Each structure stands twice: as C-alpha cells, then as structure tokens.
XYZ file of C-alpha atoms in Angstrom:
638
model
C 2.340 82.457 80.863
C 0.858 83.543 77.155
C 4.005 81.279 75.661
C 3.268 77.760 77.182
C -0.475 77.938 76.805
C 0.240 78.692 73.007
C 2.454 75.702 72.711
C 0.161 73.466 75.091
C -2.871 74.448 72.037
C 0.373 73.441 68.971
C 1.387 70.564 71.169
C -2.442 69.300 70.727
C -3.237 70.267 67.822
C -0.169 68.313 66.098
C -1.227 65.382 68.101
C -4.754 65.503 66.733
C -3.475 65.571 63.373
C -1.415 63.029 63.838
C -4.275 60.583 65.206
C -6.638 61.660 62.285
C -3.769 60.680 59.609
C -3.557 57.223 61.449
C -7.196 56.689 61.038
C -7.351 57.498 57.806
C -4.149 55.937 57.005
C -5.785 52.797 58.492
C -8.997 53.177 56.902
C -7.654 52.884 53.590
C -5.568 50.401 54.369
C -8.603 48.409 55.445
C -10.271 49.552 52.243
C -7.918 48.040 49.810
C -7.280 44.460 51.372
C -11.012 44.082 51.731
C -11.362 45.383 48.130
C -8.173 43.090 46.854
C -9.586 40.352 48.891
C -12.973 40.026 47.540
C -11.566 40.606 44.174
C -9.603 37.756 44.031
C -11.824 35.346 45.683
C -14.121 36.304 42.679
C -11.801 35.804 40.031
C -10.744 31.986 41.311
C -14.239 31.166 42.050
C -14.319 31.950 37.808
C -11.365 30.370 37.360
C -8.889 33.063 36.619
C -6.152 32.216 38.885
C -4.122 33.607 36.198
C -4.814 37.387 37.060
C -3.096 39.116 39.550
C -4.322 41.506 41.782
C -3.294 44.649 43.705
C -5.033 47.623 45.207
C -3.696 51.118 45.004
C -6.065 53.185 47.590
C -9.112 52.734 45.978
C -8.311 51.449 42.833
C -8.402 47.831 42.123
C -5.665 47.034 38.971
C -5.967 43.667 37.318
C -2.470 42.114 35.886
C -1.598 38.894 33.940
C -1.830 37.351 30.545
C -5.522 35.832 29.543
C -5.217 33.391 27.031
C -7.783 35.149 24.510
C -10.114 38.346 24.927
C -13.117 36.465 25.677
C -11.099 35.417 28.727
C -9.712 38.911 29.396
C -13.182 40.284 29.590
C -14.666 37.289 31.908
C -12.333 38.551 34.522
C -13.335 42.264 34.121
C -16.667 41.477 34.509
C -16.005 39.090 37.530
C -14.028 41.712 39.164
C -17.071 43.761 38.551
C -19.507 42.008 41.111
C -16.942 42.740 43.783
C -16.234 46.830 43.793
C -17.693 49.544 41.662
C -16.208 48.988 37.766
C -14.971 52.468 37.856
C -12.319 51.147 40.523
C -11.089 48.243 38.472
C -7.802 49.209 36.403
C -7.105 46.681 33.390
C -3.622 46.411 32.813
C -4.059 42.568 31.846
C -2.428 41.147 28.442
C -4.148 39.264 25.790
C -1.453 35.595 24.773
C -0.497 35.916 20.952
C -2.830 34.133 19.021
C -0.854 30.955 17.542
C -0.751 30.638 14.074
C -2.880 28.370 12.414
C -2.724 24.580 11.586
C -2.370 24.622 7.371
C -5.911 22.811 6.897
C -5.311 18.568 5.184
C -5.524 18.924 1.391
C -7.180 16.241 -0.479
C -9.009 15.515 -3.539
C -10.930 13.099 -4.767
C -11.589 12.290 -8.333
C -14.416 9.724 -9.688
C -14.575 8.820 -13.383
C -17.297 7.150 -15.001
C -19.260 6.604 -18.275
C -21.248 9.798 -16.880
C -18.069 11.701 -16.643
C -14.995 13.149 -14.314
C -15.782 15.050 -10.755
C -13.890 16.267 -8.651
C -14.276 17.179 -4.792
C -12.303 18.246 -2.216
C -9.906 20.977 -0.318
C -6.550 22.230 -2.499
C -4.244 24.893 -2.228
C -5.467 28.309 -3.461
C -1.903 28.306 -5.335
C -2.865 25.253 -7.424
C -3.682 25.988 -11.150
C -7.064 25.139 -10.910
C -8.058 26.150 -14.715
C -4.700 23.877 -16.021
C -6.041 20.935 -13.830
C -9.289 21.280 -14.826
C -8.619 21.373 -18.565
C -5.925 18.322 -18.069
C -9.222 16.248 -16.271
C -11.377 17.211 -19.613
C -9.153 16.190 -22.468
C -9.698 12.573 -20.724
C -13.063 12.603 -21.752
C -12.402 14.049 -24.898
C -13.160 17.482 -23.828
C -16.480 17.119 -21.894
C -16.899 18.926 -19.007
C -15.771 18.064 -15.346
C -17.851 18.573 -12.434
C -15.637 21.072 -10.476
C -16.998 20.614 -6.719
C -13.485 21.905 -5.039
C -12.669 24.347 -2.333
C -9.274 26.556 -1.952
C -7.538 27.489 1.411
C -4.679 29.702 1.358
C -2.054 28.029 2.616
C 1.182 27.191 0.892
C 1.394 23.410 -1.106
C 2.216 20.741 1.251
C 5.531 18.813 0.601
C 3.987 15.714 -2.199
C 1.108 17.417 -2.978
C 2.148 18.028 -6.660
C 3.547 14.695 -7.203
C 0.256 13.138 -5.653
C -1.753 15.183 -7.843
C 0.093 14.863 -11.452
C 0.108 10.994 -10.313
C -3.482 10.651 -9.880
C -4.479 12.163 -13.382
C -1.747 10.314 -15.114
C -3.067 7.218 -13.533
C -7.038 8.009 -14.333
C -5.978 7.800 -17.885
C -6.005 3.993 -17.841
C -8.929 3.927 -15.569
C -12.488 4.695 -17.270
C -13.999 3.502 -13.883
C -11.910 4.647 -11.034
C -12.255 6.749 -7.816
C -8.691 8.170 -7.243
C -8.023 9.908 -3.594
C -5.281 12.335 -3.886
C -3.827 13.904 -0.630
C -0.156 15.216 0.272
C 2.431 12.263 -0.392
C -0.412 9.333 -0.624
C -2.565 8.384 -3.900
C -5.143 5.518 -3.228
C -7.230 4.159 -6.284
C -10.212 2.030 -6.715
C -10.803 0.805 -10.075
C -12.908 -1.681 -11.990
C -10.920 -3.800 -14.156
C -12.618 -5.940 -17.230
C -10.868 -9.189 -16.605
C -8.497 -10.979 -14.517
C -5.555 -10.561 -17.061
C -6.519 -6.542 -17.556
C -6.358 -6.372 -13.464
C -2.965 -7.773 -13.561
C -1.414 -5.620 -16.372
C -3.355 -1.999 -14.277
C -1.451 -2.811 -11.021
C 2.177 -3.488 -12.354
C 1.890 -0.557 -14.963
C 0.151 1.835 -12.038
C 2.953 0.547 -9.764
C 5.778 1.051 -12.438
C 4.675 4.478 -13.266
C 4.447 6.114 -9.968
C 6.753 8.098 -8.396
C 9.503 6.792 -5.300
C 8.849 9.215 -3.029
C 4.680 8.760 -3.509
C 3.092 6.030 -1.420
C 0.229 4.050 -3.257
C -2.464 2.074 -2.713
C -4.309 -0.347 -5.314
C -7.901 -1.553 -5.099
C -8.429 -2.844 -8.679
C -11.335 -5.376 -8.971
C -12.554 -7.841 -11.757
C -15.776 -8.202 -11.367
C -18.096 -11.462 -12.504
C -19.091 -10.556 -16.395
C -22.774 -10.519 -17.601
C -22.833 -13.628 -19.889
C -25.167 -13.256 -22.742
C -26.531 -15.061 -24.055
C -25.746 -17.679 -21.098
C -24.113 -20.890 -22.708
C -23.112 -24.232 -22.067
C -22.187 -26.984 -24.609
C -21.340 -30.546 -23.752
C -20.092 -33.176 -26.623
C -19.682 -36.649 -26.122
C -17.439 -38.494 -28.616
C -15.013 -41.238 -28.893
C -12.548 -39.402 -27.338
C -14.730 -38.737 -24.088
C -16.666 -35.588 -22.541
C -15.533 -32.039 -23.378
C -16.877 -28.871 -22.871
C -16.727 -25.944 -25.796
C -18.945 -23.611 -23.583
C -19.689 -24.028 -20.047
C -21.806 -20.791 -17.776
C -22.317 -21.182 -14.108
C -23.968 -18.132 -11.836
C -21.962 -19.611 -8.731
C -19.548 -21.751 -7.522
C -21.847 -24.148 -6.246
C -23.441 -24.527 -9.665
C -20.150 -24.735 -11.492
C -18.992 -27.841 -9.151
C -22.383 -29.389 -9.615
C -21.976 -28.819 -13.893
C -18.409 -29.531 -13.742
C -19.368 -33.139 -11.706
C -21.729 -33.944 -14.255
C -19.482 -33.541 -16.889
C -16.874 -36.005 -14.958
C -19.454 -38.194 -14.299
C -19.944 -38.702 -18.293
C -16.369 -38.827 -19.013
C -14.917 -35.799 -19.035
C -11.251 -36.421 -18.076
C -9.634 -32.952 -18.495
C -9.625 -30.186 -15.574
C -12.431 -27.577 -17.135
C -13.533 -24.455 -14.992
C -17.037 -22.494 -15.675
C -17.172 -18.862 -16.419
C -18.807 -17.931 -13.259
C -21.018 -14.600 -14.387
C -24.421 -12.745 -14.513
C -27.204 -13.551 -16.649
C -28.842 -16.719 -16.124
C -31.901 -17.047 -16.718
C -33.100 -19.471 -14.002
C -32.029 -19.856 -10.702
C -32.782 -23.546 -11.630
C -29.958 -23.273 -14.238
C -27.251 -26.039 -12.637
C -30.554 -28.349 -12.346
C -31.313 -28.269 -15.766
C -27.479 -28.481 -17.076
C -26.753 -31.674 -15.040
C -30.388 -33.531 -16.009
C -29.342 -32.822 -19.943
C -25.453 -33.885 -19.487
C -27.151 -37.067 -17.844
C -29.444 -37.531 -20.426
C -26.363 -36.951 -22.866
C -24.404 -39.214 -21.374
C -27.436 -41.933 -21.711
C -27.474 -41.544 -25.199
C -23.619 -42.438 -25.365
C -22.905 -39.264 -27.997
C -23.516 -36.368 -29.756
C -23.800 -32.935 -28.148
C -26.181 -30.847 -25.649
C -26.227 -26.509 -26.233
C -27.992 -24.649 -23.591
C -28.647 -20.944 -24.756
C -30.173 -19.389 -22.063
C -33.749 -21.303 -21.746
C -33.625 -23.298 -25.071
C -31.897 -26.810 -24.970
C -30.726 -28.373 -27.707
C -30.288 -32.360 -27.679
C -28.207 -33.865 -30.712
C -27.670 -37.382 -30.802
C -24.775 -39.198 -32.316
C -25.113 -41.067 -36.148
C -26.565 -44.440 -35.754
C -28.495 -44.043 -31.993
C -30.714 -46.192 -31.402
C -34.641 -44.366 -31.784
C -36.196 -46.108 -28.896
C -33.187 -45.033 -26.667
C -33.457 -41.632 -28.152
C -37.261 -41.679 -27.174
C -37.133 -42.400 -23.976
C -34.131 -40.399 -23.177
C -36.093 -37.077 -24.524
C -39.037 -38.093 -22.962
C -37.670 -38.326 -19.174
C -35.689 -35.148 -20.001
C -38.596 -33.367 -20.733
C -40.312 -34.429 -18.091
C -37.565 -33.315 -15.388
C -36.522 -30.275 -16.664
C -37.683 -27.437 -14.772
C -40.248 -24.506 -15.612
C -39.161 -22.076 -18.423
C -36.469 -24.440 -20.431
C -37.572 -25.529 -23.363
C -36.418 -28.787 -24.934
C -35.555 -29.640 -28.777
C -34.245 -32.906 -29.429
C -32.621 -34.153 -33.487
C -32.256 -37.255 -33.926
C -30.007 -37.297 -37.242
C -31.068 -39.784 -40.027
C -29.573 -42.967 -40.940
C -27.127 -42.693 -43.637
C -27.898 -43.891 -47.309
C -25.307 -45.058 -49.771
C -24.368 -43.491 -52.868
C -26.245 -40.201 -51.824
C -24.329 -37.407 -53.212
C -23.268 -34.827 -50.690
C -24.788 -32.079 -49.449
C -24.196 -28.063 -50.315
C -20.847 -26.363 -48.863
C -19.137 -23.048 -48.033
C -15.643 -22.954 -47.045
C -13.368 -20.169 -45.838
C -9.883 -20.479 -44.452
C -7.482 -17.917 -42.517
C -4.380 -18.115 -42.159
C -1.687 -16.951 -39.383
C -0.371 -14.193 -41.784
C -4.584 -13.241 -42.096
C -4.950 -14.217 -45.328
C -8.674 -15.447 -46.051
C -9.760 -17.628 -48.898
C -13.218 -18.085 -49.291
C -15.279 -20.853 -51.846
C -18.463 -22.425 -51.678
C -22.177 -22.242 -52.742
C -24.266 -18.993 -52.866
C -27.344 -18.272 -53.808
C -27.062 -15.645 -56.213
C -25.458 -12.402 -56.853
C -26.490 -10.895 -54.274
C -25.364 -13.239 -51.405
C -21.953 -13.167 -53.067
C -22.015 -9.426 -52.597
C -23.122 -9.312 -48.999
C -20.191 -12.567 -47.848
C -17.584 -10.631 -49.558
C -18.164 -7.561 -48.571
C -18.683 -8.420 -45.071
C -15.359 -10.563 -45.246
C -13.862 -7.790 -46.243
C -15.223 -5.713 -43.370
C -14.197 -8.532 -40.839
C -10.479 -9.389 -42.304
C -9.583 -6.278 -43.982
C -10.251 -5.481 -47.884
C -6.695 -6.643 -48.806
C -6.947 -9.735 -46.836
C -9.771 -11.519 -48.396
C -9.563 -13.805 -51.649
C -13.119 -14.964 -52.880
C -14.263 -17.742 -55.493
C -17.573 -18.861 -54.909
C -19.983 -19.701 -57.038
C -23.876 -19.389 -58.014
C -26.086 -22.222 -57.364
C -29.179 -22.405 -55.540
C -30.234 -25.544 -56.800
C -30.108 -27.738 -52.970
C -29.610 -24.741 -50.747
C -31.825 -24.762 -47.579
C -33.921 -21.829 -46.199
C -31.523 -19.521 -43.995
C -28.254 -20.520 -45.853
C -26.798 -16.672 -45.832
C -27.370 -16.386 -42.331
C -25.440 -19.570 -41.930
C -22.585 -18.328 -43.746
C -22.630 -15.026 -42.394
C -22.346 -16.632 -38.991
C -19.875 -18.684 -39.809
C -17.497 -15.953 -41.142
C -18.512 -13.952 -38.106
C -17.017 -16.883 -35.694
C -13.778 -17.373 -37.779
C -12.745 -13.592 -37.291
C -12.685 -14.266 -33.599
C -9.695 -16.762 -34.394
C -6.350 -16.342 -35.070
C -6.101 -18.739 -38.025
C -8.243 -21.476 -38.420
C -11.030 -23.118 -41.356
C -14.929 -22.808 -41.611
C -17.149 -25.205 -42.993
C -21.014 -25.008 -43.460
C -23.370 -27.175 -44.464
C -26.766 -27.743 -44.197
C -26.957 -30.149 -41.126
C -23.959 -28.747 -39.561
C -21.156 -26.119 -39.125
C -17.817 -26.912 -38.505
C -15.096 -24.408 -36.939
C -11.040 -25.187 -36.435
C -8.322 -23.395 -35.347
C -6.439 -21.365 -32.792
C -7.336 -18.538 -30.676
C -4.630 -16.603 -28.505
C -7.986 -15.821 -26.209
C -8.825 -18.308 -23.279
C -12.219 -17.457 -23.315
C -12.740 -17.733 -27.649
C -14.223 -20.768 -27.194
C -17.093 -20.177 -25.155
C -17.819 -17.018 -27.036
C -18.106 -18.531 -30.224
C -20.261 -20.930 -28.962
C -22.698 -18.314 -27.483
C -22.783 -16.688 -30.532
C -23.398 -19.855 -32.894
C -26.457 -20.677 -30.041
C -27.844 -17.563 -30.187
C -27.938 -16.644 -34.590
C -28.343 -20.350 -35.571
C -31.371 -21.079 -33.717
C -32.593 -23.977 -32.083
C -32.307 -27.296 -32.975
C -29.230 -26.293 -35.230
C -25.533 -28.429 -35.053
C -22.427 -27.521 -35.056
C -18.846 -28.456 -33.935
C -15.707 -26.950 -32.640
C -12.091 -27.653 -32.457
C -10.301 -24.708 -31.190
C -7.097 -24.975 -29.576
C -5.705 -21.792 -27.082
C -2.333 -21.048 -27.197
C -0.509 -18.220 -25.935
C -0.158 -15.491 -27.429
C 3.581 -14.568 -28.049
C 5.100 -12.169 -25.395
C 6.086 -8.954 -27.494
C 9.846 -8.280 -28.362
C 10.344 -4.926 -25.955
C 7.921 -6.468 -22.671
C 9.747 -5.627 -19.656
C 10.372 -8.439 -17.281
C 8.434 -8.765 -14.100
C 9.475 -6.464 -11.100
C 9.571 -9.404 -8.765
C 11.934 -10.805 -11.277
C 14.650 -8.288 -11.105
C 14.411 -8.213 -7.625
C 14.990 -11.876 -7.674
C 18.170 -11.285 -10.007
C 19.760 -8.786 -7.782
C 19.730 -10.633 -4.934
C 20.881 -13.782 -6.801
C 23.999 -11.149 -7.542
C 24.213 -10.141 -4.125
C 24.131 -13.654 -2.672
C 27.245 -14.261 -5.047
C 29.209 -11.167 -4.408
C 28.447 -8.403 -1.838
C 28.716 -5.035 -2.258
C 31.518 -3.443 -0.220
C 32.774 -0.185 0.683
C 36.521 1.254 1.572
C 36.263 1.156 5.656
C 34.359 3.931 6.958
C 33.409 5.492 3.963
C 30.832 6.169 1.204
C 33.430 4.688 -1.476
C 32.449 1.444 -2.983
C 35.562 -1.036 -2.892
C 37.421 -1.307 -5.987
C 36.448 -5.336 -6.081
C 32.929 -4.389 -5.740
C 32.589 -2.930 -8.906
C 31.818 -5.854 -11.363
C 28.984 -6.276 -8.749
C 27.586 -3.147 -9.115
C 28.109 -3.257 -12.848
C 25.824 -6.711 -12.876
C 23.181 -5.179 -10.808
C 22.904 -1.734 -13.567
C 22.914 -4.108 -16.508
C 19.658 -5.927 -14.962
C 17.912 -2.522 -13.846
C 18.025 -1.753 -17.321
C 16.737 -4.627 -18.540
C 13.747 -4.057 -16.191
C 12.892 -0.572 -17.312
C 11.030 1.611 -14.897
C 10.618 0.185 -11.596
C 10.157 1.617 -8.017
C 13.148 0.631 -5.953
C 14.563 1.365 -2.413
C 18.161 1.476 -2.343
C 18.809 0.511 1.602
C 21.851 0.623 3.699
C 22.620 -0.781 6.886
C 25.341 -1.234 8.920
C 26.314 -2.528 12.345
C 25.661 -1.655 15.959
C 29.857 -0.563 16.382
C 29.826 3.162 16.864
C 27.167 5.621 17.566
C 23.905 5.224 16.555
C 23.437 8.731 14.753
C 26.401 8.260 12.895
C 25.838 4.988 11.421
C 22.390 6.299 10.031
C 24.684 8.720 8.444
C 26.833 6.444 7.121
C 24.543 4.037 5.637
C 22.334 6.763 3.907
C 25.584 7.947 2.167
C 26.497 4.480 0.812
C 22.706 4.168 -0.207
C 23.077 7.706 -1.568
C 26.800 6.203 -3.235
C 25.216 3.238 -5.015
C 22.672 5.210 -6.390
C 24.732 7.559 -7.919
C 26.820 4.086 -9.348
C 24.070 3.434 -11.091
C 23.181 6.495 -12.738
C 26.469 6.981 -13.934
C 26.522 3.856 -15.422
C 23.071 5.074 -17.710
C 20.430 3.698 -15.396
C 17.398 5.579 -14.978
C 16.570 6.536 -11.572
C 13.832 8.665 -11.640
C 11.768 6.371 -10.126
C 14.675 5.260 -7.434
C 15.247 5.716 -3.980
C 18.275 5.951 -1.593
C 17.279 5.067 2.356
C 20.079 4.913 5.101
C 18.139 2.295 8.065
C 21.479 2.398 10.026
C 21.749 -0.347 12.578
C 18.249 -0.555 13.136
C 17.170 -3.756 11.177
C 19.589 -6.334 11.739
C 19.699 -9.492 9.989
C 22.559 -11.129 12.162
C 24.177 -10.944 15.482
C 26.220 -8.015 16.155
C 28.150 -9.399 18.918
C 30.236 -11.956 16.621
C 32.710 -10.458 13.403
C 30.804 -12.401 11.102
C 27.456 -11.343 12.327
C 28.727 -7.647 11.876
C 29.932 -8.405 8.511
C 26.132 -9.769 7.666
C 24.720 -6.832 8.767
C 26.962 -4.398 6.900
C 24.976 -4.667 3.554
C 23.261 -3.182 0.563
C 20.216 -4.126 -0.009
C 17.545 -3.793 -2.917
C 13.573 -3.671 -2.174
C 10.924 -3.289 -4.912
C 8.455 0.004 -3.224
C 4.870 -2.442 -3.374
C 1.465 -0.484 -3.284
C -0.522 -0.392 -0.238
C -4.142 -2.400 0.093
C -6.838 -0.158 0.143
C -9.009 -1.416 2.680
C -11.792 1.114 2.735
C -15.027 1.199 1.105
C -16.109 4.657 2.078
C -15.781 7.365 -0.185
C -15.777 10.654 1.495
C -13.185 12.817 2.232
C -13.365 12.755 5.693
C -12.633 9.072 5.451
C -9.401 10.074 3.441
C -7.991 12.119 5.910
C -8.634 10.193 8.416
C -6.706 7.177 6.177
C -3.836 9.462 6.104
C -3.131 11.131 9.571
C -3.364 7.290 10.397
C -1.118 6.188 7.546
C 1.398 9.428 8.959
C 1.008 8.400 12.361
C 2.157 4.778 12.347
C 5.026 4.475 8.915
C 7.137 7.016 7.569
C 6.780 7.259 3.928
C 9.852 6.223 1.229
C 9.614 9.247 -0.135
C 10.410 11.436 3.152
C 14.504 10.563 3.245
C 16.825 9.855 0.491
C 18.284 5.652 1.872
C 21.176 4.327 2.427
C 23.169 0.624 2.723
C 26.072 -0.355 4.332
C-alpha cells in the first residue's frame, strides 16, 4: 500500500507544477503584449510608426531606422512613459546623413570713383590673394574692399570662366556693378554717351566666352550741361540753331516749335540734360526766339540766366525798342536781358583790329594778327603750342596796341581755345565779333563751342559759327558688325547648303566651296560668339538624331578651324529634330530641316535693379530652371 500512496503524492505534485508553469507561463505572456501594446500606441501617437516593436519577457526592444538622432531619442523617451526605461532595449538605427548641397557661389563686384569691392560666397580653392591683386592694378594699385566668404566645396563647372570674364570686363567699366556666379556674368554699367554705350555692348559681347551666358545693362544717362546753352540765328538763309539745351522732352518740342515757327527748316534735336537753371527755361527760350524772329535777324545766346539779343545790320531802332521792351517785360524771374543793337555803317571807315589763326586737316596751325605787346605774344603762342602741339604751330603776329579794345587777350585766347575743339577749320576775332569755321568729326562740337564762347566772352558779346559735322573715317582694321556676318552667312547658306555624305558627320565633297565662303567671312569678322547648330529630321530615333546633328555641328566646326579660323569663342550645338523649320512628312520638308545653321550667342537683358546677392541667386536658379545654357553641350547641324 506504501507504493501507490507515494506515487498518488508524485502524481500531484507533477500536476501542481505543471499548473504553476501555466500560470506563470501565462502571466508573462500577458505581461509582454500589454507592455508591447502600450508601447506602440505611444510611439504612433508621436508619430514614430517607423519603429518596430517586440517584447522579450520583460524587456521591451525598439527596432527600425530613425531618420536622425533627435528622432531616435524622441522614441526612447516616448517608449519611456509606457514601462520602466530599464525595460526598453534600443536596437534602432540612425539613416546616413546625406551629403550636403555644395552652397551657390557668387560674387559681386562694384567699381566706382571711390574704388573696387567685392562681396560674396567663393570657393575656398579660389586664389583669393591673385584675384585680389588682379582687382587692384585696375585702380592703379589702390586697395579693394575684400568683403568675401569661402566654403569648401570644390569650383562649380563655369565658375572660372565667369570670374576671369567679369574682371576682364570691369576694365572698360569705371562705373559698373558686375554679378559673377557659376556659368552667368550680368553687368550694370554707366556709359558716357549714346555712341560709348554702343561700342561697351558689342566689345563686352565680342570678348566673352561661348560657353558663358551674359547679360548687359549699360545706360547713358542725361549729361549735366554747363553752362546750359541755346543759340538761335536768323539770316538770309532762315533759322538755325548752333546750340540748343532742353531739361525735357516737353521743353525741347516747345524750343524746337519755336524755332520752326521762325523759319527753321532743317530737323534739329535738343541735348536733353541737367543743369538748367529755371524750371521756366522753355518759357524764356520761346519768348526770345519770338522776339528774334520779330526783329527779322541777327542772333539770340542764352547762357544759363543771361540772354543775349543781337540784332541784324541796318534794324530798324524803333522795332528794336519795342521788341526789347516786351521781351523784358515777359521774361520770367531770374533771366536777365542784354540787347546790342549794332551801329549803322559809315563809309570809308578803315577796319577794325584782327587776329587770325587757321588749322589745317594735317594740324598744322598758322597764326597772325594784332597783339598787344610782348607779352600777349608770349602767352597766344605758348598756349597754341600747348593746344596743337609745339611742332604744329607757326606764329607771325605782330605788336600794336594802338585800336585794341579792353579784354582783347581773353578774346583771342578764347578763340584759339574753340578752334582746338575742331578738326580743321579758321578763327577770326575782332572787336565786335568772333568768327569760327570748320569741321568737327564730333556731333555735339557745336553746341560745346557755343557754351564755351557764352560763358568766357561775357554778355552782350557776338559771335558766329559755321561748323559742319562729318564723320569721322571708320579706321582701316574695324571689324564689321556681328549682325553683319551673320547676315553674310546666311546669304551663303541661302545660295548653297551645307551637306553631308548620308548618315554621317562627313561634309559632302560639293559642300566645300560653301564652307570655304563661310571661314573667309568669320575671319573677316574677328572675334565673335557663334552657335554652330545642327538639325536634322524626324526619320529615325530621336536619341540618335541628337547624336547625329551634334557631330555635324561638332564636323563644321572643326572645318573651320582647320581652315585658320579662330574658334575660341565658338560653339558646336546638336538640336536634333527638335526645332523644325518645315514639314517632316513631305521629302522636301525633310530636306529643309536637315540643315546647318549659324546664330550669333546675344547677351541677356538684365532686368533687375536690386543689388544683393540673394537677388543673384535667385536670378540664376531661375535662369537654370527654365534655359539650358550654350555653354553646357558642344552643338551640332544637320
């Protein structure tokens, strides 16, 4: 009986155990989902639905890739608030950071009469001291404000193009802000006249590089006219200006229909400018061209606020009264008014004192007349010597003072100083009047000297000019106009057509002449930027006809240096069949589009005003976003 009680107390024993290891089995089963559970409604209430997680008896291990540590550590702490830290296993992986974006590289360079800065962001790579020292020796060696930053990053593609472009540019600017960033210069400049504006943007244009895109902003801005001058003659011949000022268009009309309205029958134009000295200025130019014009002849002078009135020989003193008298009266404030009426001519009065000079075209200067005494002979020829050059001057005057009015040397002086504006011409002075002729290769001569005889001769003073503009002749080596050669080429290439053997890069044995016509003009034209384009048509696939056309681009421009052209400033551009010209669905339409074609590279506008770099950048992740530069594919034609 001992035996089965023993195994009745094993049997329950055993099945005791066995119920305890179920509990407990069950109670940390119960443990971990409710531990895993709250976990992970923690973690996607912080949004990490990222993490995994799983519960090993009482631990709770976190899994998953955060996408930076600050992340990583928000879900340990979130896990936190559920079970005690101690539980929570991190086995979680921190993403790679990415490499960083290369920052955008720009500078910006302003020159004026204070000097050269520079701002902006470059490459720490750049030879900053080299730069720097290039920048100075345009001022002669004076100092440049250095305001840049470095980042070390490696140069973007253009960036040393765009930057050796921008100094050799600021050379012919003394006024210029120049905005220099990877592949794109922009300049704004300050030009001194119309013709020097013109002559900046085709040099600037010539001179930079194919694969650099540019943009011009060169401005001529109204010139300060001093002193501000108008002169109005009226002779047999009719009206005629020698010197007309306007501050505005609306004065200029009003001047310019005065001057019609007293017989002026040639187009004239004002100087529009700054300066005037009344805002009243048009008023009192049309009231004395009226008055003028009353009088039938002679000549008005307006230098700044003094008027000066000269009547004809022979007019009529009542006329001349009244005429001053109601000019006087209807001027407004601040001009002043002197009137000369000259007197009536005598016979057998023996003529008055003279001093001649003549120049000219080769610049010789002969010189005769009355002078006062030694003295004034010294002073005229040493200042014509001055003015024409010591080996240019040839002087016989003579000594007598006898008849010579008060201010005589300043007369002559004046004089002398007026004929060196011209390029030949003769000089006459006398007591009552001064009289200039000759040619000028200067559009604006004219005016000038007859600011400058207004403003040293005084009021009430005469004179009279005949000086005829021509131009000046163009110089033996000028190269022709860009637009020109482009013209030429495609006057070639609307004769004969470049063609290539079929399917190839090889240009057709009777094409040759034609390519031979188009190097002889591209060296005629000298340095220009030019896009060498191919195209072809829509047969075959697309990829490969971009292919082929930028190898016949890539063919013609190798043509052309082999035949001596230089091409530095070239560029080949395959456009495949994307800019048709004719239909591709007809033979002849394919043949159209299978061409070669020749485009002058034009600078951009630059349309901003703002000056920062900010503004730059933002310029040219636009300018990136919407066109893809010349410079960023070698072309091609077909």
């Amino acid at each position: 009986m001992r035996l089965p009680y023993f195994l009745a107390v094993a049997l329950i024993f055993l099945v005791s155990a066995g119920l305890c290891l179920l509990a407990a089995s069950f109670a940390v089963t119960k443990v971990e989902e409710t531990s895993e559970f709250a976990v992970r409604r923690a973690l996607d209430l912080k949004g990490h639905d990222w993490a995994e997680v799983h519960s090993d008896g009482l631990r709770v291990v976190l899994t998953g890739t955060a996408t930076d540590e600050a992340t990583r550590f928000n879900a340990l702490t979130a896990a936190g608030t559920e079970v005690d830290t101690s539980r929570v296993i991190d086995e979680m992986e921190v993403a790679p950071t990415t490499e960083l974006a290369a920052p955008r590289f720009s500078a910006e360079i302003l020159r004026n009469d204070s000097g050269i800065s520079v701002i902006g962001l470059i490459p720490a790579s750049e030879n900053r001291e080299a730069l720097m020292e290039r920048l100075s020796d345009l001022d002669g060696g004076a100092p440049v404000s250095d305001l840049m930053e470095t980042a070390d990053y490696p140069k973007p593609k253009g960036w040393d193009a765009a930057i050796a472009y921008a100094v050799d540019a600021l050379k012919r600017l003394p006024r210029a802000k120049i905005s220099a960033s990877p592949g794109l210069v922009k300049i704004t400049a300050i030009a001194d006249s119309q013709q020097e504006k013109e002559k900046l943007e085709q040099d600037l244009t010539r001179t930079a590089p194919p694969s650099l895109r540019i943009g011009l902003s060169i401005s001529a801005p109204r010139p300060v006219i001093t002193p501000f001058t108008l002169r109005f003659l009226i002779d047999a011949d009719g009206g005629q200006f020698d010197a007309c000022s306007a501050q505005d268009e609306k004065a200029r009309d009003a001047i310019v229909a005065a001057a019609q309205e007293a017989g002026m029958t040639d187009p004239y134009s004002c100087t529009i400018g700054l300066g005037v000295p009344s805002p009243r200025w048009s008023e009192a130019a049309v009231l004395s061209i009226n008055a003028l014009s009353e009088l039938g002849g002679g000549s008005v002078t307006m230098s700044d606020a003094d008027i000066t009135l000269a009547a004809a020989q022979g007019t009529d003193g009542g006329a001349f009264d009244r005429v001053v008298g109601e000019l006087e009266n209807a001027l407004p404030p601040v001009f002043a008014l002197h009137a000369v009426l000259p007197p009536p001519e005598t016979e057998g009065s023996e003529g008055p004192p003279e001093f001649s000079a003549t120049r000219s075209p080769e610049g010789l200067v002969q010189i005769r007349g009355r002078l006062g005494d030694d003295t004034q002979r010294d002073m005229v020829d040493s200042y014509a010597r001055a003015a024409f050059g010591s080996e240019q001057v040839h002087t016989a005057t003579r000594i007598a003072p006898e008849g010579l009015p008060m201010g005589w040397p300043v007369r002559v002086l004046t004089g002398l100083e007026a004929l060196a504006q011209l390029h030949n011409g003769a000089l006459t002075v006398t007591p009552d009047d001064l009289v200039l002729n000759g040619i000028s290769h200067d559009p604006e001569t004219k005016a000038q000297i007859a600011g400058l005889l207004s403003e040293k001769l005084g009021d009430a003073q005469e004179f009279t000019l005949s000086i005829t503009y021509q131009e000046p002749p163009e110089p033996a080596d000028k190269l022709p106009d860009p637009e020109v050669c482009e013209e030429r080429i495609a006057e070639v290439q609307a004769g004969t057509k470049i063609a290539f053997e079929p399917g190839s890069a090889t240009v057709a044995a009777d094409s040759r002449d034609t390519v031979n016509q188009i190097a002889d003009i591209l060296r005629e034209c000298g340095p220009i930027r030019l896009e060498i384009q191919g195209h072809t048509d829509s047969q075959g696939r697309e990829e490969m006809n971009q292919q082929l056309s930028q190898a016949r681009a890539q063919s013609i421009l190798n043509e052309l240096r082999g035949r001596r052209v230089p091409t530095a400033s070239f560029t080949a551009v395959g456009y495949g069949e994307s800019q048709p010209i004719a239909d591709n669905d007809t033979e002849e339409g394919r043949e159209e589009n299978r061409r070669i074609e020749f485009r002058l590279i034009r600078p951009e506008p630059v349309a901003n005003t703002e000056t920062g770099l900010d503004a730059i950048e933002a310029e040219t992740i636009e300018a990136e976003q919407t066109d893809t530069p010349a410079s960023d594919a070698d072309a091609g034609d077909q």
